[in-house]
mmCIF file with all atom_site columns, C-alpha atoms in Angstrom:
data_model
loop_
_atom_site.group_PDB
_atom_site.id
_atom_site.type_symbol
_atom_site.label_atom_id
_atom_site.label_alt_id
_atom_site.label_comp_id
_atom_site.label_asym_id
_atom_site.label_entity_id
_atom_site.label_seq_id
_atom_site.pdbx_PDB_ins_code
_atom_site.Cartn_x
_atom_site.Cartn_y
_atom_site.Cartn_z
_atom_site.occupancy
_atom_site.B_iso_or_equiv
_atom_site.pdbx_formal_charge
_atom_site.auth_seq_id
_atom_site.auth_comp_id
_atom_site.auth_asym_id
_atom_site.auth_atom_id
_atom_site.pdbx_PDB_model_num
ATOM 1  C CA . MET A 1 1  ? 6.649  -5.407  29.324  1.00 0.00 ? 1088 MET A CA 1
ATOM 2  C CA . LEU A 1 2  ? 5.946  -3.115  26.187  1.00 0.00 ? 1089 LEU A CA 1
ATOM 3  C CA . MET A 1 3  ? 3.875  -4.843  23.559  1.00 0.00 ? 1090 MET A CA 1
ATOM 4  C CA . PHE A 1 4  ? 4.671  -4.235  19.772  1.00 0.00 ? 1091 PHE A CA 1
ATOM 5  C CA . SER A 1 5  ? 1.692  -4.812  17.895  1.00 0.00 ? 1092 SER A CA 1
ATOM 6  C CA . PHE A 1 6  ? 1.698  -3.819  14.092  1.00 0.00 ? 1093 PHE A CA 1
ATOM 7  C CA . ILE A 1 7  ? 1.906  -5.281  10.569  1.00 0.00 ? 1094 ILE A CA 1
ATOM 8  C CA . ILE A 1 8  ? 2.807  -4.328  7.612   1.00 0.00 ? 1095 ILE A CA 1
ATOM 9  C CA . ARG A 1 9  ? 0.874  -5.923  4.301   1.00 0.00 ? 1096 ARG A CA 1
ATOM 10 C CA . ILE A 1 10 ? 2.791  -5.473  0.976   1.00 0.00 ? 1097 ILE A CA 1
ATOM 11 C CA . MET A 1 11 ? 0.325  -5.901  -1.910  1.00 0.00 ? 1098 MET A CA 1
ATOM 12 C CA . LYS A 1 12 ? 1.230  -5.654  -5.864  1.00 0.00 ? 1099 LYS A CA 1
ATOM 13 C CA . ILE A 1 13 ? 0.411  -2.876  -7.747  1.00 0.00 ? 1100 ILE A CA 1
ATOM 14 C CA . THR A 1 14 ? 1.753  -1.704  -11.165 1.00 0.00 ? 1101 THR A CA 1
ATOM 15 C CA . ALA A 1 15 ? 4.552  0.759   -10.087 1.00 0.00 ? 1102 ALA A CA 1
ATOM 16 C CA . GLY A 1 16 ? 5.846  -1.394  -7.277  1.00 0.00 ? 1103 GLY A CA 1
ATOM 17 C CA . MET A 1 17 ? 4.383  -2.803  -4.321  1.00 0.00 ? 1104 MET A CA 1
ATOM 18 C CA . LYS A 1 18 ? 1.814  -0.820  -1.907  1.00 0.00 ? 1105 LYS A CA 1
ATOM 19 C CA . ILE A 1 19 ? 3.125  -1.265  1.941   1.00 0.00 ? 1106 ILE A CA 1
ATOM 20 C CA . GLN A 1 20 ? -0.081 -0.706  4.325   1.00 0.00 ? 1107 GLN A CA 1
ATOM 21 C CA . LEU A 1 21 ? 1.274  0.353   8.250   1.00 0.00 ? 1108 LEU A CA 1
ATOM 22 C CA . PHE A 1 22 ? -0.314 -0.296  11.437  1.00 0.00 ? 1109 PHE A CA 1
ATOM 23 C CA . GLY A 1 23 ? 0.346  0.539   14.791  1.00 0.00 ? 1110 GLY A CA 1
ATOM 24 C CA . ILE A 1 24 ? 4.182  1.412   15.595  1.00 0.00 ? 1111 ILE A CA 1
ATOM 25 C CA . SER A 1 25 ? 5.368  1.059   12.302  1.00 0.00 ? 1112 SER A CA 1
ATOM 26 C CA . LYS A 1 26 ? 3.042  3.822   11.040  1.00 0.00 ? 1113 LYS A CA 1
ATOM 27 C CA . ASP A 1 27 ? 4.312  6.217   13.951  1.00 0.00 ? 1114 ASP A CA 1
ATOM 28 C CA . ILE A 1 28 ? 7.839  5.532   12.653  1.00 0.00 ? 1115 ILE A CA 1
ATOM 29 C CA . VAL A 1 29 ? 7.032  6.213   9.024   1.00 0.00 ? 1116 VAL A CA 1
ATOM 30 C CA . GLY A 1 30 ? 4.706  8.912   9.559   1.00 0.00 ? 1117 GLY A CA 1
ATOM 31 C CA . GLU A 1 31 ? 2.473  7.556   7.153   1.00 0.00 ? 1118 GLU A CA 1
ATOM 32 C CA . ARG A 1 32 ? -0.418 4.714   6.709   1.00 0.00 ? 1119 ARG A CA 1
ATOM 33 C CA . GLU A 1 33 ? 0.860  3.292   3.467   1.00 0.00 ? 1120 GLU A CA 1
ATOM 34 C CA . LEU A 1 34 ? 4.049  3.614   1.236   1.00 0.00 ? 1121 LEU A CA 1
ATOM 35 C CA . ALA A 1 35 ? 5.256  2.420   -1.865  1.00 0.00 ? 1122 ALA A CA 1
ATOM 36 C CA . LEU A 1 36 ? 7.987  0.057   -2.336  1.00 0.00 ? 1123 LEU A CA 1
ATOM 37 C CA . PRO A 1 37 ? 9.309  1.285   -5.460  1.00 0.00 ? 1124 PRO A CA 1
ATOM 38 C CA . LYS A 1 38 ? 9.798  -1.178  -8.491  1.00 0.00 ? 1125 LYS A CA 1
ATOM 39 C CA . ASP A 1 39 ? 13.598 -1.995  -7.566  1.00 0.00 ? 1126 ASP A CA 1
ATOM 40 C CA . PRO A 1 40 ? 15.410 -4.717  -8.910  1.00 0.00 ? 1127 PRO A CA 1
ATOM 41 C CA . SER A 1 41 ? 17.786 -5.171  -6.341  1.00 0.00 ? 1128 SER A CA 1
ATOM 42 C CA . ILE A 1 42 ? 15.120 -5.727  -3.878  1.00 0.00 ? 1129 ILE A CA 1
ATOM 43 C CA . ARG A 1 43 ? 14.425 -9.452  -4.791  1.00 0.00 ? 1130 ARG A CA 1
ATOM 44 C CA . THR A 1 44 ? 14.528 -11.266 -1.262  1.00 0.00 ? 1131 THR A CA 1
ATOM 45 C CA . VAL A 1 45 ? 13.396 -10.657 2.607   1.00 0.00 ? 1132 VAL A CA 1
ATOM 46 C CA . ARG A 1 46 ? 17.159 -9.882  3.164   1.00 0.00 ? 1133 ARG A CA 1
ATOM 47 C CA . ASP A 1 47 ? 16.966 -7.036  0.353   1.00 0.00 ? 1134 ASP A CA 1
ATOM 48 C CA . LEU A 1 48 ? 13.481 -5.762  1.781   1.00 0.00 ? 1135 LEU A CA 1
ATOM 49 C CA . LYS A 1 49 ? 14.922 -5.821  5.258   1.00 0.00 ? 1136 LYS A CA 1
ATOM 50 C CA . LYS A 1 50 ? 17.582 -3.462  4.282   1.00 0.00 ? 1137 LYS A CA 1
ATOM 51 C CA . TRP A 1 51 ? 15.219 -1.062  2.253   1.00 0.00 ? 1138 TRP A CA 1
ATOM 52 C CA . ILE A 1 52 ? 13.255 -0.743  5.523   1.00 0.00 ? 1139 ILE A CA 1
ATOM 53 C CA . LEU A 1 53 ? 16.205 -0.251  7.399   1.00 0.00 ? 1140 LEU A CA 1
ATOM 54 C CA . GLN A 1 54 ? 17.899 2.365   5.160   1.00 0.00 ? 1141 GLN A CA 1
ATOM 55 C CA . LYS A 1 55 ? 14.472 4.501   4.425   1.00 0.00 ? 1142 LYS A CA 1
ATOM 56 C CA . TYR A 1 56 ? 13.347 3.876   8.091   1.00 0.00 ? 1143 TYR A CA 1
ATOM 57 C CA . PRO A 1 57 ? 16.726 3.551   10.761  1.00 0.00 ? 1144 PRO A CA 1
ATOM 58 C CA . ARG A 1 58 ? 14.062 3.617   13.750  1.00 0.00 ? 1145 ARG A CA 1
ATOM 59 C CA . MET A 1 59 ? 12.958 0.377   12.895  1.00 0.00 ? 1146 MET A CA 1
ATOM 60 C CA . GLY A 1 60 ? 16.420 -0.680  13.524  1.00 0.00 ? 1147 GLY A CA 1
ATOM 61 C CA . ASN A 1 61 ? 15.336 -0.363  17.634  1.00 0.00 ? 1148 ASN A CA 1
ATOM 62 C CA . LEU A 1 62 ? 13.054 -3.161  17.247  1.00 0.00 ? 1149 LEU A CA 1
ATOM 63 C CA . SER A 1 63 ? 14.667 -6.458  18.838  1.00 0.00 ? 1150 SER A CA 1
ATOM 64 C CA . SER A 1 64 ? 13.718 -8.132  15.973  1.00 0.00 ? 1151 SER A CA 1
ATOM 65 C CA . ILE A 1 65 ? 11.749 -8.440  12.651  1.00 0.00 ? 1152 ILE A CA 1
ATOM 66 C CA . GLY A 1 66 ? 9.721  -11.457 10.879  1.00 0.00 ? 1153 GLY A CA 1
ATOM 67 C CA . ILE A 1 67 ? 8.857  -11.451 7.621   1.00 0.00 ? 1154 ILE A CA 1
ATOM 68 C CA . ALA A 1 68 ? 6.105  -13.837 6.373   1.00 0.00 ? 1155 ALA A CA 1
ATOM 69 C CA . VAL A 1 69 ? 5.378  -14.159 2.594   1.00 0.00 ? 1156 VAL A CA 1
ATOM 70 C CA . ASP A 1 70 ? 2.594  -15.632 1.279   1.00 0.00 ? 1157 ASP A CA 1
ATOM 71 C CA . LEU A 1 71 ? 1.179  -16.039 4.994   1.00 0.00 ? 1158 LEU A CA 1
ATOM 72 C CA . GLU A 1 72 ? 4.441  -18.395 6.008   1.00 0.00 ? 1159 GLU A CA 1
ATOM 73 C CA . TYR A 1 73 ? 7.606  -16.933 7.726   1.00 0.00 ? 1160 TYR A CA 1
ATOM 74 C CA . ALA A 1 74 ? 10.179 -16.812 5.240   1.00 0.00 ? 1161 ALA A CA 1
ATOM 75 C CA . GLU A 1 75 ? 13.904 -16.657 6.076   1.00 0.00 ? 1162 GLU A CA 1
ATOM 76 C CA . ASP A 1 76 ? 16.283 -14.029 4.526   1.00 0.00 ? 1163 ASP A CA 1
ATOM 77 C CA . ASP A 1 77 ? 16.925 -15.646 1.179   1.00 0.00 ? 1164 ASP A CA 1
ATOM 78 C CA . HIS A 1 78 ? 13.453 -16.061 0.288   1.00 0.00 ? 1165 HIS A CA 1
ATOM 79 C CA . PRO A 1 79 ? 12.190 -14.477 -2.996  1.00 0.00 ? 1166 PRO A CA 1
ATOM 80 C CA . ILE A 1 80 ? 9.553  -11.813 -2.935  1.00 0.00 ? 1167 ILE A CA 1
ATOM 81 C CA . GLY A 1 81 ? 9.248  -11.015 -6.773  1.00 0.00 ? 1168 GLY A CA 1
ATOM 82 C CA . GLU A 1 82 ? 6.038  -13.192 -6.878  1.00 0.00 ? 1169 GLU A CA 1
ATOM 83 C CA . ALA A 1 83 ? 4.603  -12.812 -3.493  1.00 0.00 ? 1170 ALA A CA 1
ATOM 84 C CA . LYS A 1 84 ? 0.834  -11.928 -3.255  1.00 0.00 ? 1171 LYS A CA 1
ATOM 85 C CA . GLU A 1 85 ? 1.357  -11.035 0.486   1.00 0.00 ? 1172 GLU A CA 1
ATOM 86 C CA . ILE A 1 86 ? 4.437  -9.700  2.684   1.00 0.00 ? 1173 ILE A CA 1
ATOM 87 C CA . ALA A 1 87 ? 3.915  -8.887  6.269   1.00 0.00 ? 1174 ALA A CA 1
ATOM 88 C CA . LEU A 1 88 ? 6.069  -7.578  8.543   1.00 0.00 ? 1175 LEU A CA 1
ATOM 89 C CA . ILE A 1 89 ? 5.989  -9.230  12.080  1.00 0.00 ? 1176 ILE A CA 1
ATOM 90 C CA . PRO A 1 90 ? 7.013  -6.925  14.828  1.00 0.00 ? 1177 PRO A CA 1
ATOM 91 C CA . PRO A 1 91 ? 8.322  -8.638  18.022  1.00 0.00 ? 1178 PRO A CA 1
ATOM 92 C CA . VAL A 1 92 ? 5.603  -9.422  20.535  1.00 0.00 ? 1179 VAL A CA 1
ATOM 93 C CA . SER A 1 93 ? 5.370  -10.093 24.519  1.00 0.00 ? 1180 SER A CA 1
ATOM 94 C CA . GLY A 1 94 ? 2.744  -11.355 26.545  1.00 0.00 ? 1181 GLY A CA 1
ATOM 95 C CA . GLY A 1 95 ? 1.931  -12.916 29.657  1.00 0.00 ? 1182 GLY A CA 1
#
């Protein structure tokens, strides 16, 4: 069984948010980190997912993507504007 193990941590920086990439996300993006621009259209988890999938369509090959905002899983309508940390949680499997 295939196991994906990566987390994207997003920390606020002046120009937007800085996204650190690990595991398969780093492989998909081709970088260790990237910046999420300050964009007023990216206000919720749903907006963030859309942005990620538009910029990196291969992320859509993952069976699911969970997003945690400040260490708690968040629904698609959860706002991200005041978040201190956002983590993208990939599908995982174990035995």
